């Protein structure tokens, strides 16, 4: 049976769906037996999902204008 | 890449090949945020915006030569990463993207006994769903602070995968690293961030 430490090491593979069938079975078998690892995987997944939802900065019109100014300058300097 | 982005790129390509301003503006609006997120992880907050601006000049020049071997987004992010690395070289600063990433096996390494079982198991969180976790703005600030202090390559992979939703294949193409490296770096970054969230949950402090 996998050790708790291995569950932590393989947690991203599990969450990302990168495991083969046998590896996934061994992982899930451990989870079925171990309350601490179930909690870890649950919290780890919730943490990642939270971070994924952190707001992204929107691009401003000023930044777009700045891109055009840079491109215009680069044309003149060539 | 999502289907809607692929569709958008397909719609924009004819205009972009002829350097149509409207199509180009749409491209800038769509990818500026992703580029900024990536540039920050390589050169830091202070000059990230400048690096992105320079990258757009390179992109504008190279657009007619874009061959479509990768998605437009991957191509744009690769140019951004290269621009950022060039900028670091010019400033003679450490090019951490090209160094071996020595991030350690993670913040949780000392939580196990010799048999590999938990000796300090994870506690129950006060808030468990992503939505309720996000309500705490102090935690959000703490996460951002932690993210910006991860080793550069971990930050870059994390930003590209979990914040920007790129595939591992695209990430390897953008950063010039192997797929197994990308996976290890992503996991290390996630474990570090998880450790910080857990600490915040237990103590209320960053």
PDB file of C-alpha atoms in Angstrom:
ATOM      1  CA  UNK A   1       0.000   0.000   0.000  1.00  0.00           C
ATOM      2  CA  UNK A   2       1.176   3.530  -0.738  1.00  0.00           C
ATOM      3  CA  UNK A   3       2.481   5.577   2.167  1.00  0.00           C
ATOM      4  CA  UNK A   4       0.959   8.927   3.148  1.00  0.00           C
ATOM      5  CA  UNK A   5       4.115  10.684   1.989  1.00  0.00           C
ATOM      6  CA  UNK A   6       3.659   9.163  -1.489  1.00  0.00           C
ATOM      7  CA  UNK A   7       0.051  10.361  -1.561  1.00  0.00           C
ATOM      8  CA  UNK A   8       1.279  13.918  -1.012  1.00  0.00           C
ATOM      9  CA  UNK A   9       3.970  13.475  -3.681  1.00  0.00           C
ATOM     10  CA  UNK A  10       1.446  12.190  -6.257  1.00  0.00           C
ATOM     11  CA  UNK A  11      -1.459  14.501  -5.400  1.00  0.00           C
ATOM     12  CA  UNK A  12      -1.007  16.792  -8.402  1.00  0.00           C
ATOM     13  CA  UNK A  13      -0.905  13.859 -10.831  1.00  0.00           C
ATOM     14  CA  UNK A  14      -4.147  12.609  -9.298  1.00  0.00           C
ATOM     15  CA  UNK A  15      -5.885  15.981  -9.462  1.00  0.00           C
ATOM     16  CA  UNK A  16      -4.679  16.642 -13.025  1.00  0.00           C
ATOM     17  CA  UNK A  17      -5.922  13.234 -14.192  1.00  0.00           C
ATOM     18  CA  UNK A  18      -2.394  12.179 -15.206  1.00  0.00           C
ATOM     19  CA  UNK A  19      -2.432   8.739 -13.576  1.00  0.00           C
ATOM     20  CA  UNK A  20      -2.617   5.334 -15.200  1.00  0.00           C
ATOM     21  CA  UNK A  21      -5.368   2.968 -14.081  1.00  0.00           C
ATOM     22  CA  UNK A  22      -3.240   0.922 -11.660  1.00  0.00           C
ATOM     23  CA  UNK A  23      -1.623   3.989 -10.097  1.00  0.00           C
ATOM     24  CA  UNK A  24      -5.041   5.597  -9.683  1.00  0.00           C
ATOM     25  CA  UNK A  25      -6.449   2.469  -8.071  1.00  0.00           C
ATOM     26  CA  UNK A  26      -3.572   2.311  -5.559  1.00  0.00           C
ATOM     27  CA  UNK A  27      -4.006   6.017  -4.807  1.00  0.00           C
ATOM     28  CA  UNK A  28      -7.757   5.705  -4.259  1.00  0.00           C
ATOM     29  CA  UNK A  29      -7.308   2.547  -2.196  1.00  0.00           C
ATOM     30  CA  UNK A  30      -5.058   4.451   0.196  1.00  0.00           C
ATOM     31  CA  UNK A  31      -7.573   7.321   0.364  1.00  0.00           C
ATOM     32  CA  UNK A  32     -10.322   4.861   1.261  1.00  0.00           C
ATOM     33  CA  UNK A  33      -8.226   3.658   4.208  1.00  0.00           C
ATOM     34  CA  UNK A  34      -6.713   6.932   5.450  1.00  0.00           C
ATOM     35  CA  UNK A  35      -8.745   9.821   6.843  1.00  0.00           C
ATOM     36  CA  UNK A  36      -5.716  12.157   7.000  1.00  0.00           C
ATOM     37  CA  UNK A  37      -4.914  11.717   3.314  1.00  0.00           C
ATOM     38  CA  UNK A  38      -8.583  12.154   2.356  1.00  0.00           C
ATOM     39  CA  UNK A  39      -8.550  15.454   4.200  1.00  0.00           C
ATOM     40  CA  UNK A  40      -5.235  16.410   2.611  1.00  0.00           C
ATOM     41  CA  UNK A  41      -6.453  15.744  -0.946  1.00  0.00           C
ATOM     42  CA  UNK A  42      -9.713  17.582  -0.256  1.00  0.00           C
ATOM     43  CA  UNK A  43      -7.947  20.640   1.178  1.00  0.00           C
ATOM     44  CA  UNK A  44      -5.192  20.560  -1.468  1.00  0.00           C
ATOM     45  CA  UNK A  45      -7.792  20.516  -4.249  1.00  0.00           C
ATOM     46  CA  UNK A  46      -9.819  23.332  -2.644  1.00  0.00           C
ATOM     47  CA  UNK A  47      -6.656  25.425  -2.246  1.00  0.00           C
ATOM     48  CA  UNK A  48      -5.662  25.026  -5.891  1.00  0.00           C
ATOM     49  CA  UNK A  49      -9.187  25.803  -7.071  1.00  0.00           C
ATOM     50  CA  UNK A  50      -9.209  28.937  -4.923  1.00  0.00           C
ATOM     51  CA  UNK A  51      -5.925  30.169  -6.356  1.00  0.00           C
ATOM     52  CA  UNK A  52      -7.137  29.480  -9.903  1.00  0.00           C
ATOM     53  CA  UNK A  53     -10.008  31.880  -9.247  1.00  0.00           C
ATOM     54  CA  UNK A  54      -7.882  34.787  -8.056  1.00  0.00           C
ATOM     55  CA  UNK A  55      -8.821  37.762 -10.240  1.00  0.00           C
ATOM     56  CA  UNK A  56      -6.625  38.660 -13.213  1.00  0.00           C
ATOM     57  CA  UNK A  57      -5.808  42.320 -13.932  1.00  0.00           C
ATOM     58  CA  UNK A  58      -7.668  43.604 -16.991  1.00  0.00           C
ATOM     59  CA  UNK A  59      -5.643  45.319 -19.660  1.00  0.00           C
ATOM     60  CA  UNK A  60      -6.207  49.090 -19.719  1.00  0.00           C
ATOM     61  CA  UNK A  61      -6.641  51.318 -22.771  1.00  0.00           C
ATOM     62  CA  UNK A  62      -3.455  53.090 -21.668  1.00  0.00           C
ATOM     63  CA  UNK A  63      -1.512  49.830 -21.959  1.00  0.00           C
ATOM     64  CA  UNK A  64      -2.918  49.196 -25.444  1.00  0.00           C
ATOM     65  CA  UNK A  65      -2.057  52.758 -26.497  1.00  0.00           C
ATOM     66  CA  UNK A  66       1.421  52.238 -25.115  1.00  0.00           C
ATOM     67  CA  UNK A  67       1.873  49.122 -27.286  1.00  0.00           C
ATOM     68  CA  UNK A  68       0.969  51.178 -30.371  1.00  0.00           C
ATOM     69  CA  UNK A  69       3.370  53.965 -29.391  1.00  0.00           C
ATOM     70  CA  UNK A  70       6.179  51.430 -28.947  1.00  0.00           C
ATOM     71  CA  UNK A  71       5.470  49.867 -32.317  1.00  0.00           C
ATOM     72  CA  UNK A  72       5.385  53.302 -33.995  1.00  0.00           C
ATOM     73  CA  UNK A  73       8.704  54.216 -32.348  1.00  0.00           C
ATOM     74  CA  UNK A  74      10.294  50.966 -33.447  1.00  0.00           C
ATOM     75  CA  UNK A  75       9.251  51.630 -37.066  1.00  0.00           C
ATOM     76  CA  UNK A  76      10.941  55.059 -36.957  1.00  0.00           C
ATOM     77  CA  UNK A  77      14.110  53.748 -35.369  1.00  0.00           C
ATOM     78  CA  UNK A  78      14.653  50.983 -37.961  1.00  0.00           C
TER      79      UNK A  78
ATOM     80  CA  UNK B   1      -6.359  26.184 -24.986  1.00  0.00           C
ATOM     81  CA  UNK B   2     -10.119  26.621 -24.757  1.00  0.00           C
ATOM     82  CA  UNK B   3     -12.296  26.213 -27.821  1.00  0.00           C
ATOM     83  CA  UNK B   4     -13.394  29.852 -27.714  1.00  0.00           C
ATOM     84  CA  UNK B   5      -9.768  31.052 -27.749  1.00  0.00           C
ATOM     85  CA  UNK B   6      -8.935  28.745 -30.659  1.00  0.00           C
ATOM     86  CA  UNK B   7     -11.963  30.120 -32.488  1.00  0.00           C
ATOM     87  CA  UNK B   8     -10.956  33.689 -31.721  1.00  0.00           C
ATOM     88  CA  UNK B   9      -7.428  33.063 -33.030  1.00  0.00           C
ATOM     89  CA  UNK B  10      -8.818  31.554 -36.233  1.00  0.00           C
ATOM     90  CA  UNK B  11     -11.028  34.609 -36.720  1.00  0.00           C
ATOM     91  CA  UNK B  12      -8.191  37.053 -36.077  1.00  0.00           C
ATOM     92  CA  UNK B  13      -5.472  35.371 -38.157  1.00  0.00           C
ATOM     93  CA  UNK B  14      -6.374  36.757 -41.619  1.00  0.00           C
ATOM     94  CA  UNK B  15      -6.471  40.323 -40.268  1.00  0.00           C
ATOM     95  CA  UNK B  16      -3.302  39.851 -38.246  1.00  0.00           C
ATOM     96  CA  UNK B  17      -1.373  38.606 -41.269  1.00  0.00           C
ATOM     97  CA  UNK B  18      -2.169  41.956 -42.913  1.00  0.00           C
ATOM     98  CA  UNK B  19      -1.476  43.865 -39.687  1.00  0.00           C
ATOM     99  CA  UNK B  20      -5.051  45.046 -39.373  1.00  0.00           C
ATOM    100  CA  UNK B  21      -5.184  47.380 -36.359  1.00  0.00           C
ATOM    101  CA  UNK B  22      -8.544  46.220 -35.076  1.00  0.00           C
ATOM    102  CA  UNK B  23      -7.496  42.568 -35.054  1.00  0.00           C
ATOM    103  CA  UNK B  24      -4.213  43.465 -33.402  1.00  0.00           C
ATOM    104  CA  UNK B  25      -5.975  45.435 -30.650  1.00  0.00           C
ATOM    105  CA  UNK B  26      -8.199  42.457 -29.967  1.00  0.00           C
ATOM    106  CA  UNK B  27      -5.115  40.265 -29.697  1.00  0.00           C
ATOM    107  CA  UNK B  28      -3.513  42.692 -27.225  1.00  0.00           C
ATOM    108  CA  UNK B  29      -6.680  42.779 -25.123  1.00  0.00           C
ATOM    109  CA  UNK B  30      -6.909  39.001 -25.089  1.00  0.00           C
ATOM    110  CA  UNK B  31      -3.342  38.084 -24.154  1.00  0.00           C
ATOM    111  CA  UNK B  32      -1.844  41.085 -22.361  1.00  0.00           C
ATOM    112  CA  UNK B  33      -2.897  39.733 -18.933  1.00  0.00           C
ATOM    113  CA  UNK B  34      -1.372  36.291 -19.539  1.00  0.00           C
ATOM    114  CA  UNK B  35       1.850  37.845 -20.790  1.00  0.00           C
ATOM    115  CA  UNK B  36       2.050  40.150 -17.786  1.00  0.00           C
ATOM    116  CA  UNK B  37       1.473  37.239 -15.422  1.00  0.00           C
ATOM    117  CA  UNK B  38       4.310  35.292 -17.054  1.00  0.00           C
ATOM    118  CA  UNK B  39       6.707  38.262 -17.276  1.00  0.00           C
ATOM    119  CA  UNK B  40       6.220  39.028 -13.572  1.00  0.00           C
ATOM    120  CA  UNK B  41       7.407  35.538 -12.652  1.00  0.00           C
ATOM    121  CA  UNK B  42      10.636  36.000 -14.622  1.00  0.00           C
ATOM    122  CA  UNK B  43      11.635  39.659 -14.211  1.00  0.00           C
ATOM    123  CA  UNK B  44       9.526  40.783 -11.245  1.00  0.00           C
ATOM    124  CA  UNK B  45       6.756  43.322 -10.891  1.00  0.00           C
ATOM    125  CA  UNK B  46       8.780  46.489 -11.540  1.00  0.00           C
ATOM    126  CA  UNK B  47       9.727  45.903 -15.176  1.00  0.00           C
ATOM    127  CA  UNK B  48       7.186  43.262 -16.220  1.00  0.00           C
ATOM    128  CA  UNK B  49       4.974  45.787 -18.022  1.00  0.00           C
ATOM    129  CA  UNK B  50       7.947  47.113 -19.980  1.00  0.00           C
ATOM    130  CA  UNK B  51       8.947  43.579 -21.000  1.00  0.00           C
ATOM    131  CA  UNK B  52       5.410  42.917 -22.239  1.00  0.00           C
ATOM    132  CA  UNK B  53       5.460  46.139 -24.266  1.00  0.00           C
ATOM    133  CA  UNK B  54       8.747  45.105 -25.886  1.00  0.00           C
ATOM    134  CA  UNK B  55       7.367  41.634 -26.536  1.00  0.00           C
ATOM    135  CA  UNK B  56       4.433  43.175 -28.413  1.00  0.00           C
ATOM    136  CA  UNK B  57       6.853  45.032 -30.690  1.00  0.00           C
ATOM    137  CA  UNK B  58       8.575  41.707 -31.473  1.00  0.00           C
ATOM    138  CA  UNK B  59       5.217  40.005 -31.990  1.00  0.00           C
ATOM    139  CA  UNK B  60       4.002  42.753 -34.329  1.00  0.00           C
ATOM    140  CA  UNK B  61       7.150  42.420 -36.444  1.00  0.00           C
ATOM    141  CA  UNK B  62       7.029  38.628 -36.536  1.00  0.00           C
ATOM    142  CA  UNK B  63       3.268  38.166 -37.040  1.00  0.00           C
ATOM    143  CA  UNK B  64       3.365  37.862 -40.850  1.00  0.00           C
ATOM    144  CA  UNK B  65       5.891  35.017 -40.392  1.00  0.00           C
ATOM    145  CA  UNK B  66       3.766  33.087 -37.865  1.00  0.00           C
ATOM    146  CA  UNK B  67       3.469  29.574 -39.269  1.00  0.00           C
ATOM    147  CA  UNK B  68       0.853  28.166 -36.935  1.00  0.00           C
ATOM    148  CA  UNK B  69       2.995  25.273 -35.649  1.00  0.00           C
ATOM    149  CA  UNK B  70       1.689  26.026 -32.152  1.00  0.00           C
ATOM    150  CA  UNK B  71      -1.314  28.067 -31.073  1.00  0.00           C
ATOM    151  CA  UNK B  72      -0.921  31.818 -31.386  1.00  0.00           C
ATOM    152  CA  UNK B  73      -1.124  32.085 -27.604  1.00  0.00           C
ATOM    153  CA  UNK B  74       1.771  29.634 -27.044  1.00  0.00           C
ATOM    154  CA  UNK B  75       3.830  31.484 -29.659  1.00  0.00           C
ATOM    155  CA  UNK B  76       3.096  34.845 -27.988  1.00  0.00           C
ATOM    156  CA  UNK B  77       3.949  33.557 -24.506  1.00  0.00           C
ATOM    157  CA  UNK B  78       7.179  32.020 -25.810  1.00  0.00           C
ATOM    158  CA  UNK B  79       8.216  35.391 -27.247  1.00  0.00           C
ATOM    159  CA  UNK B  80       7.333  36.996 -23.902  1.00  0.00           C
ATOM    160  CA  UNK B  81       9.443  34.478 -21.966  1.00  0.00           C
ATOM    161  CA  UNK B  82      12.382  35.023 -24.330  1.00  0.00           C
ATOM    162  CA  UNK B  83      12.032  38.803 -24.074  1.00  0.00           C
ATOM    163  CA  UNK B  84      12.019  38.552 -20.276  1.00  0.00           C
ATOM    164  CA  UNK B  85      15.086  36.279 -20.232  1.00  0.00           C
ATOM    165  CA  UNK B  86      16.936  38.646 -22.593  1.00  0.00           C
ATOM    166  CA  UNK B  87      16.100  41.534 -20.318  1.00  0.00           C
ATOM    167  CA  UNK B  88      17.511  39.706 -17.311  1.00  0.00           C
ATOM    168  CA  UNK B  89      20.715  38.968 -19.216  1.00  0.00           C
ATOM    169  CA  UNK B  90      21.088  42.633 -20.173  1.00  0.00           C
ATOM    170  CA  UNK B  91      20.807  43.596 -16.535  1.00  0.00           C
ATOM    171  CA  UNK B  92      23.332  40.876 -15.637  1.00  0.00           C
ATOM    172  CA  UNK B  93      20.934  39.431 -13.149  1.00  0.00           C
ATOM    173  CA  UNK B  94      20.604  35.772 -12.333  1.00  0.00           C
ATOM    174  CA  UNK B  95      18.843  33.898 -15.098  1.00  0.00           C
ATOM    175  CA  UNK B  96      17.033  31.570 -12.803  1.00  0.00           C
ATOM    176  CA  UNK B  97      14.958  30.099 -15.628  1.00  0.00           C
ATOM    177  CA  UNK B  98      18.085  28.481 -16.953  1.00  0.00           C
ATOM    178  CA  UNK B  99      19.370  27.301 -13.622  1.00  0.00           C
ATOM    179  CA  UNK B 100      18.543  24.122 -11.862  1.00  0.00           C
ATOM    180  CA  UNK B 101      15.518  24.823  -9.740  1.00  0.00           C
ATOM    181  CA  UNK B 102      16.366  23.978  -6.167  1.00  0.00           C
ATOM    182  CA  UNK B 103      12.983  24.451  -4.591  1.00  0.00           C
ATOM    183  CA  UNK B 104      13.221  21.484  -2.202  1.00  0.00           C
ATOM    184  CA  UNK B 105      10.736  18.705  -1.787  1.00  0.00           C
ATOM    185  CA  UNK B 106       8.224  20.955  -0.174  1.00  0.00           C
ATOM    186  CA  UNK B 107       7.026  22.547   2.969  1.00  0.00           C
ATOM    187  CA  UNK B 108       5.328  19.315   4.092  1.00  0.00           C
ATOM    188  CA  UNK B 109       8.494  17.163   4.125  1.00  0.00           C
ATOM    189  CA  UNK B 110       8.874  17.203   7.936  1.00  0.00           C
ATOM    190  CA  UNK B 111       5.245  16.287   8.593  1.00  0.00           C
ATOM    191  CA  UNK B 112       5.858  12.526   8.227  1.00  0.00           C
ATOM    192  CA  UNK B 113       7.449   9.890  10.455  1.00  0.00           C
ATOM    193  CA  UNK B 114      10.147   7.465   9.299  1.00  0.00           C
ATOM    194  CA  UNK B 115       7.518   5.096   7.925  1.00  0.00           C
ATOM    195  CA  UNK B 116       6.122   7.829   5.673  1.00  0.00           C
ATOM    196  CA  UNK B 117       2.863   8.229   7.631  1.00  0.00           C
ATOM    197  CA  UNK B 118       1.526  11.558   8.856  1.00  0.00           C
ATOM    198  CA  UNK B 119       2.919  12.608  12.238  1.00  0.00           C
ATOM    199  CA  UNK B 120       1.379  16.084  11.918  1.00  0.00           C
ATOM    200  CA  UNK B 121      -1.741  15.425   9.817  1.00  0.00           C
ATOM    201  CA  UNK B 122      -3.648  18.213   8.072  1.00  0.00           C
ATOM    202  CA  UNK B 123      -6.375  19.833  10.165  1.00  0.00           C
ATOM    203  CA  UNK B 124      -9.950  20.569   9.147  1.00  0.00           C
ATOM    204  CA  UNK B 125     -10.277  23.964   7.473  1.00  0.00           C
ATOM    205  CA  UNK B 126     -12.712  26.580   8.707  1.00  0.00           C
ATOM    206  CA  UNK B 127     -13.772  27.243   5.140  1.00  0.00           C
ATOM    207  CA  UNK B 128     -13.456  24.421   2.658  1.00  0.00           C
ATOM    208  CA  UNK B 129     -14.971  25.471  -0.632  1.00  0.00           C
ATOM    209  CA  UNK B 130     -12.911  27.618  -3.037  1.00  0.00           C
ATOM    210  CA  UNK B 131     -15.645  30.278  -2.979  1.00  0.00           C
ATOM    211  CA  UNK B 132     -15.615  30.696   0.798  1.00  0.00           C
ATOM    212  CA  UNK B 133     -11.829  30.588   0.912  1.00  0.00           C
ATOM    213  CA  UNK B 134     -11.742  33.439  -1.604  1.00  0.00           C
ATOM    214  CA  UNK B 135     -13.953  35.699   0.500  1.00  0.00           C
ATOM    215  CA  UNK B 136     -10.981  36.249   2.774  1.00  0.00           C
ATOM    216  CA  UNK B 137      -9.076  38.993   0.953  1.00  0.00           C
ATOM    217  CA  UNK B 138      -6.200  38.854   3.447  1.00  0.00           C
ATOM    218  CA  UNK B 139      -5.667  35.242   2.459  1.00  0.00           C
ATOM    219  CA  UNK B 140      -5.724  36.232  -1.219  1.00  0.00           C
ATOM    220  CA  UNK B 141      -3.026  38.841  -0.548  1.00  0.00           C
ATOM    221  CA  UNK B 142      -1.021  36.273   1.396  1.00  0.00           C
ATOM    222  CA  UNK B 143      -1.232  33.785  -1.486  1.00  0.00           C
ATOM    223  CA  UNK B 144      -0.067  36.395  -3.986  1.00  0.00           C
ATOM    224  CA  UNK B 145       2.853  37.312  -1.723  1.00  0.00           C
ATOM    225  CA  UNK B 146       3.817  33.644  -1.375  1.00  0.00           C
ATOM    226  CA  UNK B 147       3.497  33.049  -5.106  1.00  0.00           C
ATOM    227  CA  UNK B 148       5.865  35.915  -5.887  1.00  0.00           C
ATOM    228  CA  UNK B 149       8.450  34.473  -3.505  1.00  0.00           C
ATOM    229  CA  UNK B 150       8.528  30.978  -5.006  1.00  0.00           C
ATOM    230  CA  UNK B 151      11.612  30.046  -7.093  1.00  0.00           C
ATOM    231  CA  UNK B 152      11.203  31.685 -10.525  1.00  0.00           C
ATOM    232  CA  UNK B 153      10.703  28.532 -12.529  1.00  0.00           C
ATOM    233  CA  UNK B 154       8.052  27.248 -10.114  1.00  0.00           C
ATOM    234  CA  UNK B 155       6.248  30.584 -10.374  1.00  0.00           C
ATOM    235  CA  UNK B 156       6.380  30.527 -14.146  1.00  0.00           C
ATOM    236  CA  UNK B 157       5.000  26.982 -14.447  1.00  0.00           C
ATOM    237  CA  UNK B 158       2.318  27.636 -11.829  1.00  0.00           C
ATOM    238  CA  UNK B 159       1.233  30.888 -13.507  1.00  0.00           C
ATOM    239  CA  UNK B 160       1.075  29.234 -16.931  1.00  0.00           C
ATOM    240  CA  UNK B 161      -0.789  26.121 -15.770  1.00  0.00           C
ATOM    241  CA  UNK B 162      -3.036  27.012 -12.859  1.00  0.00           C
ATOM    242  CA  UNK B 163      -3.597  30.732 -13.423  1.00  0.00           C
ATOM    243  CA  UNK B 164      -3.628  30.767 -17.207  1.00  0.00           C
ATOM    244  CA  UNK B 165      -4.833  27.258 -18.035  1.00  0.00           C
ATOM    245  CA  UNK B 166      -2.126  26.263 -20.547  1.00  0.00           C
ATOM    246  CA  UNK B 167      -1.444  22.597 -21.329  1.00  0.00           C
ATOM    247  CA  UNK B 168       1.817  20.937 -20.239  1.00  0.00           C
ATOM    248  CA  UNK B 169       2.762  20.669 -23.909  1.00  0.00           C
ATOM    249  CA  UNK B 170       2.395  24.435 -24.358  1.00  0.00           C
ATOM    250  CA  UNK B 171       4.298  25.143 -21.124  1.00  0.00           C
ATOM    251  CA  UNK B 172       7.248  22.996 -22.245  1.00  0.00           C
ATOM    252  CA  UNK B 173       7.255  24.878 -25.541  1.00  0.00           C
ATOM    253  CA  UNK B 174       7.104  28.304 -23.853  1.00  0.00           C
ATOM    254  CA  UNK B 175       9.732  27.695 -21.167  1.00  0.00           C
ATOM    255  CA  UNK B 176      11.949  25.145 -22.935  1.00  0.00           C
ATOM    256  CA  UNK B 177      11.722  22.565 -20.187  1.00  0.00           C
ATOM    257  CA  UNK B 178      10.811  18.876 -20.203  1.00  0.00           C
ATOM    258  CA  UNK B 179       7.325  17.679 -19.404  1.00  0.00           C
ATOM    259  CA  UNK B 180       8.461  15.803 -16.288  1.00  0.00           C
ATOM    260  CA  UNK B 181      10.264  18.916 -15.050  1.00  0.00           C
ATOM    261  CA  UNK B 182       7.154  21.003 -15.560  1.00  0.00           C
ATOM    262  CA  UNK B 183       5.072  18.540 -13.532  1.00  0.00           C
ATOM    263  CA  UNK B 184       7.549  18.443 -10.650  1.00  0.00           C
ATOM    264  CA  UNK B 185       7.812  22.237 -10.558  1.00  0.00           C
ATOM    265  CA  UNK B 186       4.043  22.643 -10.628  1.00  0.00           C
ATOM    266  CA  UNK B 187       3.593  20.205  -7.757  1.00  0.00           C
ATOM    267  CA  UNK B 188       6.257  21.934  -5.659  1.00  0.00           C
ATOM    268  CA  UNK B 189       4.608  25.304  -6.217  1.00  0.00           C
ATOM    269  CA  UNK B 190       1.186  23.914  -5.305  1.00  0.00           C
ATOM    270  CA  UNK B 191       2.514  22.268  -2.128  1.00  0.00           C
ATOM    271  CA  UNK B 192       4.164  25.527  -1.029  1.00  0.00           C
ATOM    272  CA  UNK B 193       0.965  27.476  -1.637  1.00  0.00           C
ATOM    273  CA  UNK B 194      -1.110  24.811   0.087  1.00  0.00           C
ATOM    274  CA  UNK B 195       1.208  25.020   3.106  1.00  0.00           C
ATOM    275  CA  UNK B 196       0.619  28.762   3.271  1.00  0.00           C
ATOM    276  CA  UNK B 197      -3.170  28.429   3.048  1.00  0.00           C
ATOM    277  CA  UNK B 198      -3.074  25.785   5.768  1.00  0.00           C
ATOM    278  CA  UNK B 199      -0.922  28.019   7.968  1.00  0.00           C
ATOM    279  CA  UNK B 200      -3.334  30.910   7.400  1.00  0.00           C
ATOM    280  CA  UNK B 201      -6.288  28.689   8.272  1.00  0.00           C
ATOM    281  CA  UNK B 202      -4.665  27.649  11.540  1.00  0.00           C
ATOM    282  CA  UNK B 203      -3.212  30.968  12.700  1.00  0.00           C
ATOM    283  CA  UNK B 204      -5.052  33.696  10.774  1.00  0.00           C
ATOM    284  CA  UNK B 205      -1.623  35.062   9.805  1.00  0.00           C
ATOM    285  CA  UNK B 206       0.397  34.961   6.613  1.00  0.00           C
TER     286      UNK B 206
END
